mmCIF file of C-alpha atoms and ligand atoms in Angstrom:
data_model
loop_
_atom_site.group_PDB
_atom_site.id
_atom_site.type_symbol
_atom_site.label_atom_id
_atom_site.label_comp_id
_atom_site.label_asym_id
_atom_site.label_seq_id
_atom_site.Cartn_x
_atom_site.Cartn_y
_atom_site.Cartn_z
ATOM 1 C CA UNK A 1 0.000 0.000 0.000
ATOM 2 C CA UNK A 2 1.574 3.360 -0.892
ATOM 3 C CA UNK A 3 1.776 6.251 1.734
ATOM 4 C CA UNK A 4 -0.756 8.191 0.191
ATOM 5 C CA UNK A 5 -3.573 5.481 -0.033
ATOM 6 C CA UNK A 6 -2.532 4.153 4.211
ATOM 7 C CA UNK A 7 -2.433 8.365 5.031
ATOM 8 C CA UNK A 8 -6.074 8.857 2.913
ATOM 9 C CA UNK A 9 -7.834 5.629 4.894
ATOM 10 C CA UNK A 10 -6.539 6.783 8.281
ATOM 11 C CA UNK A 11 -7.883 10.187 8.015
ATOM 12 C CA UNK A 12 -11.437 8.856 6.848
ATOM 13 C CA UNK A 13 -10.920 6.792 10.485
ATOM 14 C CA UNK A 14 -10.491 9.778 11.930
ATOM 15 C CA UNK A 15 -6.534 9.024 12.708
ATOM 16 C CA UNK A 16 -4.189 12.227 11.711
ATOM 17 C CA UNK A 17 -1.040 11.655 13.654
ATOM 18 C CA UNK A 18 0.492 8.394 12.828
ATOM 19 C CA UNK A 19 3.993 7.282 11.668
ATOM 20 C CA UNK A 20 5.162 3.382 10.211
ATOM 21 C CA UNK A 21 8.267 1.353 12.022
ATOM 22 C CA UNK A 22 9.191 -2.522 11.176
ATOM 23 C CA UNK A 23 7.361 -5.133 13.650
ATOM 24 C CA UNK A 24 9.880 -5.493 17.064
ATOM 25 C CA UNK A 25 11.584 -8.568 17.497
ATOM 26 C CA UNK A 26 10.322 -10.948 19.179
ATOM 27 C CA UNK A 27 12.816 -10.247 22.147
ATOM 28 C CA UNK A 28 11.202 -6.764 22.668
ATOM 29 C CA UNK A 29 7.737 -8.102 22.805
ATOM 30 C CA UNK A 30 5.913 -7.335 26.024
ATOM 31 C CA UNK A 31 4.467 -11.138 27.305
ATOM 32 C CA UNK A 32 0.266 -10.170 27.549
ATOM 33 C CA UNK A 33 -2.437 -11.972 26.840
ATOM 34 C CA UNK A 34 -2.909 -10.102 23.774
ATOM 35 C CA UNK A 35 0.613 -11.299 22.257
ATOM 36 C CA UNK A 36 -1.650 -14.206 21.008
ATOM 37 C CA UNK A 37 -3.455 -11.334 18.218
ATOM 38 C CA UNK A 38 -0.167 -10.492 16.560
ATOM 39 C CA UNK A 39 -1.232 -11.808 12.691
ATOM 40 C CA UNK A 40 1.029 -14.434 11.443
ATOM 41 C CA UNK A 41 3.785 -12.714 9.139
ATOM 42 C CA UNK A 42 4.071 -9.231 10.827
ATOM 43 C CA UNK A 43 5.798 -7.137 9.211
ATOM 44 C CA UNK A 44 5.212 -3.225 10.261
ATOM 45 C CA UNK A 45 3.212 -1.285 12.734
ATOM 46 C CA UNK A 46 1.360 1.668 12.155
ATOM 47 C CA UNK A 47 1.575 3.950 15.182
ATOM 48 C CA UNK A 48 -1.050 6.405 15.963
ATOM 49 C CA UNK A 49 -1.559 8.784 18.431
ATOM 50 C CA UNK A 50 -4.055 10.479 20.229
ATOM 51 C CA UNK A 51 -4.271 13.804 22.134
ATOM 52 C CA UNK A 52 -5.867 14.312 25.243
ATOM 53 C CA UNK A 53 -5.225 17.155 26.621
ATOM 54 C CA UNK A 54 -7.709 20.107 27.123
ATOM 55 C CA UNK A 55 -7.619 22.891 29.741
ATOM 56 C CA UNK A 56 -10.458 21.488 31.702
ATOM 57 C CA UNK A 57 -8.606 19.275 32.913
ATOM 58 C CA UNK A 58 -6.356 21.202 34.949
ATOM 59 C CA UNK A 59 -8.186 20.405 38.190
ATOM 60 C CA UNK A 60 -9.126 17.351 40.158
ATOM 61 C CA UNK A 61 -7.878 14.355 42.512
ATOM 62 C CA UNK A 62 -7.010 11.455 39.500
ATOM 63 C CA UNK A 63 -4.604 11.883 36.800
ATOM 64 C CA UNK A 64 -5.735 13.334 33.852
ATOM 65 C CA UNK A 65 -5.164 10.698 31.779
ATOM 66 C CA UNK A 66 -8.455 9.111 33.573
ATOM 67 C CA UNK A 67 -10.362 12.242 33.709
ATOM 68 C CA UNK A 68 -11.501 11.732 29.895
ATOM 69 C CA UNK A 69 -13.593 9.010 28.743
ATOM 70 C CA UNK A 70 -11.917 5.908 28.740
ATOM 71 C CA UNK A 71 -8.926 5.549 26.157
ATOM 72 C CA UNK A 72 -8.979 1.852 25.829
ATOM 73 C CA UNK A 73 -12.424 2.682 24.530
ATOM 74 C CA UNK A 74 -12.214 5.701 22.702
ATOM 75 C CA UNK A 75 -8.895 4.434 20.834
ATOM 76 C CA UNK A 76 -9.863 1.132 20.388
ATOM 77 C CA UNK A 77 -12.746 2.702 18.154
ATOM 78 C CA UNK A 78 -10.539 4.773 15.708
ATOM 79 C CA UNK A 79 -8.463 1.832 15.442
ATOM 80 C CA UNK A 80 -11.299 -0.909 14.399
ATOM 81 C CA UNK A 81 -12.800 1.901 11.695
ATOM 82 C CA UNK A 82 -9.067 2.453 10.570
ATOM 83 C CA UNK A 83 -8.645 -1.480 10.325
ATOM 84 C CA UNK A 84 -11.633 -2.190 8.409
ATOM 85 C CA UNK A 85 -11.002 0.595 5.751
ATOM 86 C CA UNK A 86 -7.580 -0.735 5.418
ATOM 87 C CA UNK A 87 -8.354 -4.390 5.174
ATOM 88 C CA UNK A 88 -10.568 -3.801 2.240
ATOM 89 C CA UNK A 89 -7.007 -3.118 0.244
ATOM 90 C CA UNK A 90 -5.743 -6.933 1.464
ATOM 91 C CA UNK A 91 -4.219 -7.808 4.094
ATOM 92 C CA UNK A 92 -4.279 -8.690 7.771
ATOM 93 C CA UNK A 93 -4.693 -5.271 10.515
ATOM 94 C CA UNK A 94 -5.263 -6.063 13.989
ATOM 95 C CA UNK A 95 -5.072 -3.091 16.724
ATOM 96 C CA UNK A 96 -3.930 -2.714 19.881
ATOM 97 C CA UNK A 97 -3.832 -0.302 22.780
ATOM 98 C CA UNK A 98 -2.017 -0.321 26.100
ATOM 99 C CA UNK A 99 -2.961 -3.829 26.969
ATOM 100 C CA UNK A 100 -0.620 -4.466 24.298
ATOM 101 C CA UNK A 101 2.792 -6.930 23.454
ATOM 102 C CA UNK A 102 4.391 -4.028 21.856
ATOM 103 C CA UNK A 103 6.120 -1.067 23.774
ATOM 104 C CA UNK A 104 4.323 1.320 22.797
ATOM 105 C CA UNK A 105 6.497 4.338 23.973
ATOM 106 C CA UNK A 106 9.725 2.489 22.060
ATOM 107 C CA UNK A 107 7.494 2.265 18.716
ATOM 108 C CA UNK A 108 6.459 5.453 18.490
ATOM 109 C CA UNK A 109 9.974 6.641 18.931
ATOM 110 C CA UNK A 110 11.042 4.292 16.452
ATOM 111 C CA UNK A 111 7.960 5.424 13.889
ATOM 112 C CA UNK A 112 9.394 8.692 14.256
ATOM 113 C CA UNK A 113 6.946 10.551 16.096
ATOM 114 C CA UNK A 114 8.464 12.282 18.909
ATOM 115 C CA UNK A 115 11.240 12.300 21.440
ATOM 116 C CA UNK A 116 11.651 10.392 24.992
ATOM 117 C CA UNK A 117 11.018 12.234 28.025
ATOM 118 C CA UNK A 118 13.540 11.486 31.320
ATOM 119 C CA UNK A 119 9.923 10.707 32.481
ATOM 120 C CA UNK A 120 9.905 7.658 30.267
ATOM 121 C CA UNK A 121 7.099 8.970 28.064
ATOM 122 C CA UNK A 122 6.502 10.207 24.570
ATOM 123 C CA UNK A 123 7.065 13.948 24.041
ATOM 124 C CA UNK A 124 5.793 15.285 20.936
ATOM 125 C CA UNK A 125 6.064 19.360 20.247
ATOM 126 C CA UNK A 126 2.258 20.133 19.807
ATOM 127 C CA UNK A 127 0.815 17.783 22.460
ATOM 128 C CA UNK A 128 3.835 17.161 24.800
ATOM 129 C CA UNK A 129 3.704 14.314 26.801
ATOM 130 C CA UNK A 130 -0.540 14.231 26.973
ATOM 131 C CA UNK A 131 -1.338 11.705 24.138
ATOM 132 C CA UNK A 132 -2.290 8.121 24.289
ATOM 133 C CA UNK A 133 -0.338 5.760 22.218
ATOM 134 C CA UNK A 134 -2.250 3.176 19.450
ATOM 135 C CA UNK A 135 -0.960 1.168 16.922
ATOM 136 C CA UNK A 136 -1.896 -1.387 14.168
ATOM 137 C CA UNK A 137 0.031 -4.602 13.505
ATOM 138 C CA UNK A 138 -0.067 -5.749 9.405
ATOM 139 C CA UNK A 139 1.271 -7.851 7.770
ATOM 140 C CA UNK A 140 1.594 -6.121 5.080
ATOM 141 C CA UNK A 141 5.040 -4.121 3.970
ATOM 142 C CA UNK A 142 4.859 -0.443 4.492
ATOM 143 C CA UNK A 143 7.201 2.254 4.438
ATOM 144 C CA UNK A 144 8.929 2.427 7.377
ATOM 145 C CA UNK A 145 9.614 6.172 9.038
ATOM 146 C CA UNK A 146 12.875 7.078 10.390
ATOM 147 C CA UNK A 147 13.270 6.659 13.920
ATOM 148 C CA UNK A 148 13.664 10.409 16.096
ATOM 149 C CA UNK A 149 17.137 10.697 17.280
ATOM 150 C CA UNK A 150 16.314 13.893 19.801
ATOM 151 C CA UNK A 151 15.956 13.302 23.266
ATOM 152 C CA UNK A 152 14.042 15.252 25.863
ATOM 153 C CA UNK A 153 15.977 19.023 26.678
ATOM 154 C CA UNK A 154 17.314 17.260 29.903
ATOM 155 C CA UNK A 155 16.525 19.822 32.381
ATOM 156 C CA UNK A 156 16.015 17.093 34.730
ATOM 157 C CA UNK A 157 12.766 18.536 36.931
ATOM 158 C CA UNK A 158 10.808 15.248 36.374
ATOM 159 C CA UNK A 159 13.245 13.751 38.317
ATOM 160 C CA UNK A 160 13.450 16.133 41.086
ATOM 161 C CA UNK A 161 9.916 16.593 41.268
ATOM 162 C CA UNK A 162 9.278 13.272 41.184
ATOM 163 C CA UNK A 163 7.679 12.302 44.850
ATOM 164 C CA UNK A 164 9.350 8.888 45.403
ATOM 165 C CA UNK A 165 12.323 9.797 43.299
ATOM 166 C CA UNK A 166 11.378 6.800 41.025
ATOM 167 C CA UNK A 167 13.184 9.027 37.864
ATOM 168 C CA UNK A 168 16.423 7.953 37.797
ATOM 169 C CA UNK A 169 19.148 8.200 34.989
ATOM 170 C CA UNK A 170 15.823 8.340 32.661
ATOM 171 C CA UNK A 171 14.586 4.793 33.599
ATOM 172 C CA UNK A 172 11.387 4.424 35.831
ATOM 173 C CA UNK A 173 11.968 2.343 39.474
ATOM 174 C CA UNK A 174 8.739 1.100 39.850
ATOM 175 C CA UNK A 175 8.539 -0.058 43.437
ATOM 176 C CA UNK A 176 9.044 4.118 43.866
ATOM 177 C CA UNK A 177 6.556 5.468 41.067
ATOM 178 C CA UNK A 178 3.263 7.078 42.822
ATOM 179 C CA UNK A 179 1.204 6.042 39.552
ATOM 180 C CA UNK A 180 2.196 2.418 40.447
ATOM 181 C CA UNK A 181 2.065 2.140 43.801
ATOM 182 C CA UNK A 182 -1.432 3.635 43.408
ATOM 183 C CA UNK A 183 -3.179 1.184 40.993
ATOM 184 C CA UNK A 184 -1.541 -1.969 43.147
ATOM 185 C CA UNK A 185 -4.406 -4.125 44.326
ATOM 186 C CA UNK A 186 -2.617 -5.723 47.515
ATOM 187 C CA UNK A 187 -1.996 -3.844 51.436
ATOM 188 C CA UNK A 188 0.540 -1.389 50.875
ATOM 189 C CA UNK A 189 3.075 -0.631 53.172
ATOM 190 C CA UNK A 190 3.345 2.773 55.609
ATOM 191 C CA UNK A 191 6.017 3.635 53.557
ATOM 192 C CA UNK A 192 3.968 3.430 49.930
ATOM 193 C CA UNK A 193 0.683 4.490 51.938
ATOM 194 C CA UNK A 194 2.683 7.720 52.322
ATOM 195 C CA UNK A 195 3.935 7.914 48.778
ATOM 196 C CA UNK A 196 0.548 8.216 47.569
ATOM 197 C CA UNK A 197 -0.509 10.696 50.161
ATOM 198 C CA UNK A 198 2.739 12.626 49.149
ATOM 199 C CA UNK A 199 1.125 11.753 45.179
ATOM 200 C CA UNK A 200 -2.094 13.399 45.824
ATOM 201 C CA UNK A 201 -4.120 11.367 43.723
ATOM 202 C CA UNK A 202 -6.599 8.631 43.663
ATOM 203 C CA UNK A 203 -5.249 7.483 40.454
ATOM 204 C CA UNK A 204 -2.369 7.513 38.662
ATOM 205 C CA UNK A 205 0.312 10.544 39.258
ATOM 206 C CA UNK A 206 0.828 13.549 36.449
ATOM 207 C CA UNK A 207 3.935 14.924 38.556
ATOM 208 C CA UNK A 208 6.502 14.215 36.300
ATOM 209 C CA UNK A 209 4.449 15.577 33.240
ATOM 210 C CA UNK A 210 3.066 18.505 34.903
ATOM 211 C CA UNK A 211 6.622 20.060 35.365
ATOM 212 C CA UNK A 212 7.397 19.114 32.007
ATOM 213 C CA UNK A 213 8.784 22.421 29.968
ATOM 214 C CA UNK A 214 7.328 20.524 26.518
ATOM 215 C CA UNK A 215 4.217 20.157 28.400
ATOM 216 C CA UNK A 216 3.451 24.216 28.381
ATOM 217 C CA UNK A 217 1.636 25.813 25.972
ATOM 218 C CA UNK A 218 1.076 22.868 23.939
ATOM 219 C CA UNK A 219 -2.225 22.176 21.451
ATOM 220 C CA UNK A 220 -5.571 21.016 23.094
ATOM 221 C CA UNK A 221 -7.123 17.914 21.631
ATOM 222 C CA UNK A 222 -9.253 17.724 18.338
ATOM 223 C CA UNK A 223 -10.537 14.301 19.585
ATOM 224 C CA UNK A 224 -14.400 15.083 20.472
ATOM 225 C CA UNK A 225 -14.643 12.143 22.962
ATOM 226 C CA UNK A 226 -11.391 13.704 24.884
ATOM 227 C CA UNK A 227 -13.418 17.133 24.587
ATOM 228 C CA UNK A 228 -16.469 15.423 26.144
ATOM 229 C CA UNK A 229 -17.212 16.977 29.797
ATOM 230 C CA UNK A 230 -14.554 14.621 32.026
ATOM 231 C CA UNK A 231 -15.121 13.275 35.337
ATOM 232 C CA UNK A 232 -11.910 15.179 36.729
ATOM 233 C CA UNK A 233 -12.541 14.243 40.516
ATOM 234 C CA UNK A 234 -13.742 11.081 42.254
ATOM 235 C CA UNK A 235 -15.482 10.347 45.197
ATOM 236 C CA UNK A 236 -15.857 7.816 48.198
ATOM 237 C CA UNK A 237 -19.701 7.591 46.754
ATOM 238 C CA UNK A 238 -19.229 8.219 43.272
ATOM 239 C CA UNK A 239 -16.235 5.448 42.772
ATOM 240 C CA UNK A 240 -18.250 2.111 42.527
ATOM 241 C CA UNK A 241 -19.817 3.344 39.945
ATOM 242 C CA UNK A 242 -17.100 5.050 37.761
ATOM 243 C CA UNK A 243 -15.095 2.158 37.666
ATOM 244 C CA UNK A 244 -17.907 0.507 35.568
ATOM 245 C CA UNK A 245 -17.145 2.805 32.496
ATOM 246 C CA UNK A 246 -13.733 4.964 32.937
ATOM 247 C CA UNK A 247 -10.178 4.352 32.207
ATOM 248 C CA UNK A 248 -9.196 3.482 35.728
ATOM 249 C CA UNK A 249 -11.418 0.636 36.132
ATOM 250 C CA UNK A 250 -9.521 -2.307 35.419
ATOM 251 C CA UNK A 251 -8.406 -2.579 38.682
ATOM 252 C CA UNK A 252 -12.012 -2.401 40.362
ATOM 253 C CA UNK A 253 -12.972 -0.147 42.947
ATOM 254 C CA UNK A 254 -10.627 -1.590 45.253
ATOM 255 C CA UNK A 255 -7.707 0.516 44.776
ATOM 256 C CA UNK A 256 -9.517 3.381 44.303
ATOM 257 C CA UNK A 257 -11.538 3.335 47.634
ATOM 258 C CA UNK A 258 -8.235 2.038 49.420
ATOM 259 C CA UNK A 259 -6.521 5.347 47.879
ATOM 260 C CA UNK A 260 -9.325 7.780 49.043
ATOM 261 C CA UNK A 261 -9.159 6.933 52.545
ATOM 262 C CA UNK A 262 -5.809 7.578 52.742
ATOM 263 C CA UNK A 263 -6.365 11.208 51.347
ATOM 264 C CA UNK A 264 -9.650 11.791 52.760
ATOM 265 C CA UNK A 265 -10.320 10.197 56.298
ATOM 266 C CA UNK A 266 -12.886 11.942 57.297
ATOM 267 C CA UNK A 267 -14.808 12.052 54.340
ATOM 268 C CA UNK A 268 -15.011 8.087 53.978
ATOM 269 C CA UNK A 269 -18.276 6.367 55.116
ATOM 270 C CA UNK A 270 -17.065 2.895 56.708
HETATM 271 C C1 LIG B 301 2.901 -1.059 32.482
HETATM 272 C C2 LIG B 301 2.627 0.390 32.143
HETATM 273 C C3 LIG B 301 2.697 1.318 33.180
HETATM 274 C C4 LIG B 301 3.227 0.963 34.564
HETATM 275 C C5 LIG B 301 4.751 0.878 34.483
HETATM 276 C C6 LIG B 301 5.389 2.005 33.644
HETATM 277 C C7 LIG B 301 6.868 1.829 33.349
HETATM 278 N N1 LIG B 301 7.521 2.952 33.069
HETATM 279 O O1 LIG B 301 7.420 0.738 33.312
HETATM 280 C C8 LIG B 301 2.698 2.149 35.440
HETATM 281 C C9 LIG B 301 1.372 1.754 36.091
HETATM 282 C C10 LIG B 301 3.626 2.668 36.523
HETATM 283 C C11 LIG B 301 2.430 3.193 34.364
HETATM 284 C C12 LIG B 301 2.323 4.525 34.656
HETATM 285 C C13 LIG B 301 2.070 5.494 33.692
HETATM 286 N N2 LIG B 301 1.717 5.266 32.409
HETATM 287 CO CO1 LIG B 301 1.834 3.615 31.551
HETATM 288 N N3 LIG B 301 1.965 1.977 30.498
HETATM 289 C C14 LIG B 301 2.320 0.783 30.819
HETATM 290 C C15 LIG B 301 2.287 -0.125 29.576
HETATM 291 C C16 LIG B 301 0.992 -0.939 29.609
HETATM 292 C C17 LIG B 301 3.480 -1.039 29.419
HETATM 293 C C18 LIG B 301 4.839 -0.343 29.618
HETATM 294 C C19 LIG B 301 5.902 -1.376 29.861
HETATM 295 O O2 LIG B 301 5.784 -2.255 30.699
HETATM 296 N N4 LIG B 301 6.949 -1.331 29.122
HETATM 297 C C20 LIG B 301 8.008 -2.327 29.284
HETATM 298 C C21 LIG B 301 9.320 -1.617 29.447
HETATM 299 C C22 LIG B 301 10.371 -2.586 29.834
HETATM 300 O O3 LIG B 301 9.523 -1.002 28.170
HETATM 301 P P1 LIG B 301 10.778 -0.114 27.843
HETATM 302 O O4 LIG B 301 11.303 0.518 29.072
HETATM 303 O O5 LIG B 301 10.374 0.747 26.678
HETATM 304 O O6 LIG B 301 11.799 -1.269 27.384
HETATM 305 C C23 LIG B 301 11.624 -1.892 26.153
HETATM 306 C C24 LIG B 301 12.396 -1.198 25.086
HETATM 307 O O7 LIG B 301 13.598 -0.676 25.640
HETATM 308 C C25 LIG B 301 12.634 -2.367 24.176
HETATM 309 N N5 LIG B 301 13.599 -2.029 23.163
HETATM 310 C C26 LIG B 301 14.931 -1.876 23.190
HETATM 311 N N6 LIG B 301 15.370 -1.528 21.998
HETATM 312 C C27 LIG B 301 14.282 -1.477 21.208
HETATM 313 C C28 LIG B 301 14.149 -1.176 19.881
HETATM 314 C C29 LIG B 301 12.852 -1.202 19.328
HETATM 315 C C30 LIG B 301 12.694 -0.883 17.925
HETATM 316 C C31 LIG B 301 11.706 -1.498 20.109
HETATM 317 C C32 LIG B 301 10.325 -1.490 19.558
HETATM 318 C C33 LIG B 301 11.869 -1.801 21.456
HETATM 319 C C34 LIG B 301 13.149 -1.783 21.955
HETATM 320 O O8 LIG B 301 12.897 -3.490 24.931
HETATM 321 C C35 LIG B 301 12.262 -3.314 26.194
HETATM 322 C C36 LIG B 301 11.221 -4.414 26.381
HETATM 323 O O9 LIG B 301 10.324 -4.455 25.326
HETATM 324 C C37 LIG B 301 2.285 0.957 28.421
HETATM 325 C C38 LIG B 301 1.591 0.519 27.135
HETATM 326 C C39 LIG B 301 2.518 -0.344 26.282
HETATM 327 N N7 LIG B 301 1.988 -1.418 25.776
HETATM 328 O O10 LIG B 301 3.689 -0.012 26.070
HETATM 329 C C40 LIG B 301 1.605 2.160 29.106
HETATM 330 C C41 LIG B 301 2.029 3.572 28.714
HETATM 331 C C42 LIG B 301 3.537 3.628 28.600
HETATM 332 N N8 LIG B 301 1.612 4.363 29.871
HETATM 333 C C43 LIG B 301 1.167 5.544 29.582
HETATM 334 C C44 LIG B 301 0.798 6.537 30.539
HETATM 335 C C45 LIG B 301 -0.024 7.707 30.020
HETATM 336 C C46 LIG B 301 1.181 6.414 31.881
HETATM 337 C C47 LIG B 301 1.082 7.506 32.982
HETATM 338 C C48 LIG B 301 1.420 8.913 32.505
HETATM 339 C C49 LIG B 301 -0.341 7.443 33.596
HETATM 340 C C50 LIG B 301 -0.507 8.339 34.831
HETATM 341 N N9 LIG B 301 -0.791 9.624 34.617
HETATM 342 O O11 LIG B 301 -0.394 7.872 35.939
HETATM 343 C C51 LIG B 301 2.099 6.955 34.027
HETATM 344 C C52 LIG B 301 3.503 7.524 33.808
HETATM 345 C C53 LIG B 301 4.536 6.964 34.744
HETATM 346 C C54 LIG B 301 5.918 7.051 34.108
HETATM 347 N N10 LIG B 301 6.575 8.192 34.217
HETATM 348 O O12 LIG B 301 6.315 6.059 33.460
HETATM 349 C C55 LIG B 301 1.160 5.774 28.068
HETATM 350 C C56 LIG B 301 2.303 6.711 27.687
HETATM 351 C C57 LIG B 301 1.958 7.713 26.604
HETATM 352 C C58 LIG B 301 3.142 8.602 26.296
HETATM 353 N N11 LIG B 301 2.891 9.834 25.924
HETATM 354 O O13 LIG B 301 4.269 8.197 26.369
HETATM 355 C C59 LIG B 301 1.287 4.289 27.525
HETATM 356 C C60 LIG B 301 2.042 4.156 26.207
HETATM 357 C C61 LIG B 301 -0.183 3.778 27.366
HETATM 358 C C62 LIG B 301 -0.862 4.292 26.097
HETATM 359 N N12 LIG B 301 -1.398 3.384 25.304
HETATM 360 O O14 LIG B 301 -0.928 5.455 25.787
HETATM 361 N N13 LIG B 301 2.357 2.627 33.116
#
């Protein structure tokens, strides 16, 4: 398929920002259930992204990733209308988002679309680090981009801001990353219990992108779900509920209600 025909049926799917890299080896795979959709004979992935960000959602107690409607959801959507449009030229398309076996943050880099953040994350210079990440596995032959060379401008203030100094040398500890530590389902410890009252949030953590220079004055969305009134604050009442139909519902309410507590004592009815 040429570049014009793939760039003319992603558009129609409503998909502007994309770029093409060769399938990973299999040694960079991530091991998830969904490993199992990869088509047989992959050869390239088209990477798409998706801005979120919009000025509403400067306020609230989740991360703002969460705050609009759920991504899996929303992305998912553009993907499936981009993969039917582009099956009907042969060939196999299957998408994938987050719950994914490829990383997505390395193949976007590698498709060319942006830079890596200390933070770990994808900086691009309209939409910073505030887009999700998409792509769709073919096995088809496409023209590959050429992978972005540039690196984040260093200043380091993900790192010091960071709350459990999880940023180090521009990999991500895990055991001391807020946005972790957060979504675990098990006890935590006093020690992590204070991390995320240190965090701030109920879900996820936007520290390390909220300091972010290529985070300021950056585009808002043109995706009308992610313009959609978001749910920018949850409650000890309002939780059960949300987690039916929002991002940050994978886990359950579990987390979630655990998380509250520990920010707002009083406010929990037990
Ligand atoms: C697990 C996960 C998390 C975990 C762990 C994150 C981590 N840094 O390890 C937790 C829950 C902490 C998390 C938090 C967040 N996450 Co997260 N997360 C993921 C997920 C599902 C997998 C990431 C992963 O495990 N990678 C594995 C590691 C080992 O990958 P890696 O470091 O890149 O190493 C690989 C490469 O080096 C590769 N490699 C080496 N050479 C080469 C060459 C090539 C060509 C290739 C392809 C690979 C390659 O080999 C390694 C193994 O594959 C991805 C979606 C996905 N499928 O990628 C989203 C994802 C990275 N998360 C995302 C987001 C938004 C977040 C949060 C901002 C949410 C929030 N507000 O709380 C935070 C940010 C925290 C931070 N600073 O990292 C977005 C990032 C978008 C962006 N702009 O970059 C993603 C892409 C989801 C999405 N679909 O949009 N996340």
């Amino acid at each position: 398929m040429q570049r014009k025909e793939l760039a003319e049926r992603l558009n129609q799917a409503g998909i502007f920002l994309f770029g093409v890299a060769p399938m990973p080896a299999e040694e960079f795979l991530l091991q998830c259930r969904a490993k199992s959709k990869i088509p047989e004979g992959a050869k390239s992935v088209i990477v798409c992204l998706f801005p979120y960000y919009s000025p509403e959602l400067e306020q609230g107690n989740i991360s703002q990733y969460a705050m609009v409607e759920d991504y899996h959801k929303v992305v998912g959507s553009y993907l499936s209308r981009a993969c039917e449009l582009l099956s009907q030229v042969g060939g196999k398309f299957v998408p994938f988002v987050d719950n994914s076996p490829i990383p997505e943050v390395s193949i976007a880099l590698q498709a060319g679309l942006g830079k890596q953040g200390k933070n770990g994350l994808l900086i691009t210079k309209q939409y910073g680090t505030y887009q999700f990440i998409g792509e769709i596995v073919t096995d088809q032959l496409l023209e590959y981009d050429v992978s972005s060379k540039a690196f984040c401008c260093g200043c380091g203030r993900c790192e010091t801001a960071c709350p459990g100094k999880a940023i180090q040398h521009g990999k991500i500890r895990l055991e001391q990353c807020a946005s972790h530590i957060n979504q675990l389902k098990r006890d935590l410890t006093e020690q992590e219990q204070q991390l995320v009252k240190d965090c701030g949030l109920v879900w996820g953590c936007d520290i390390c992108q909220k300091v972010c220079p290529h985070n300021q004055n950056i585009q808002t969305t043109t995706i009308p779900e992610f313009l959609r009134p978001p749910v920018c604050s949850v409650s000890w009442e309002t939780i059960p509920k949300l987690v039916q139909t929002r991002a940050f519902g994978f886990r359950g309410p579990k987390p979630l209600l655990r998380n509250y507590q520990l920010l707002y004592p009083e406010s929990c009815i037990k």
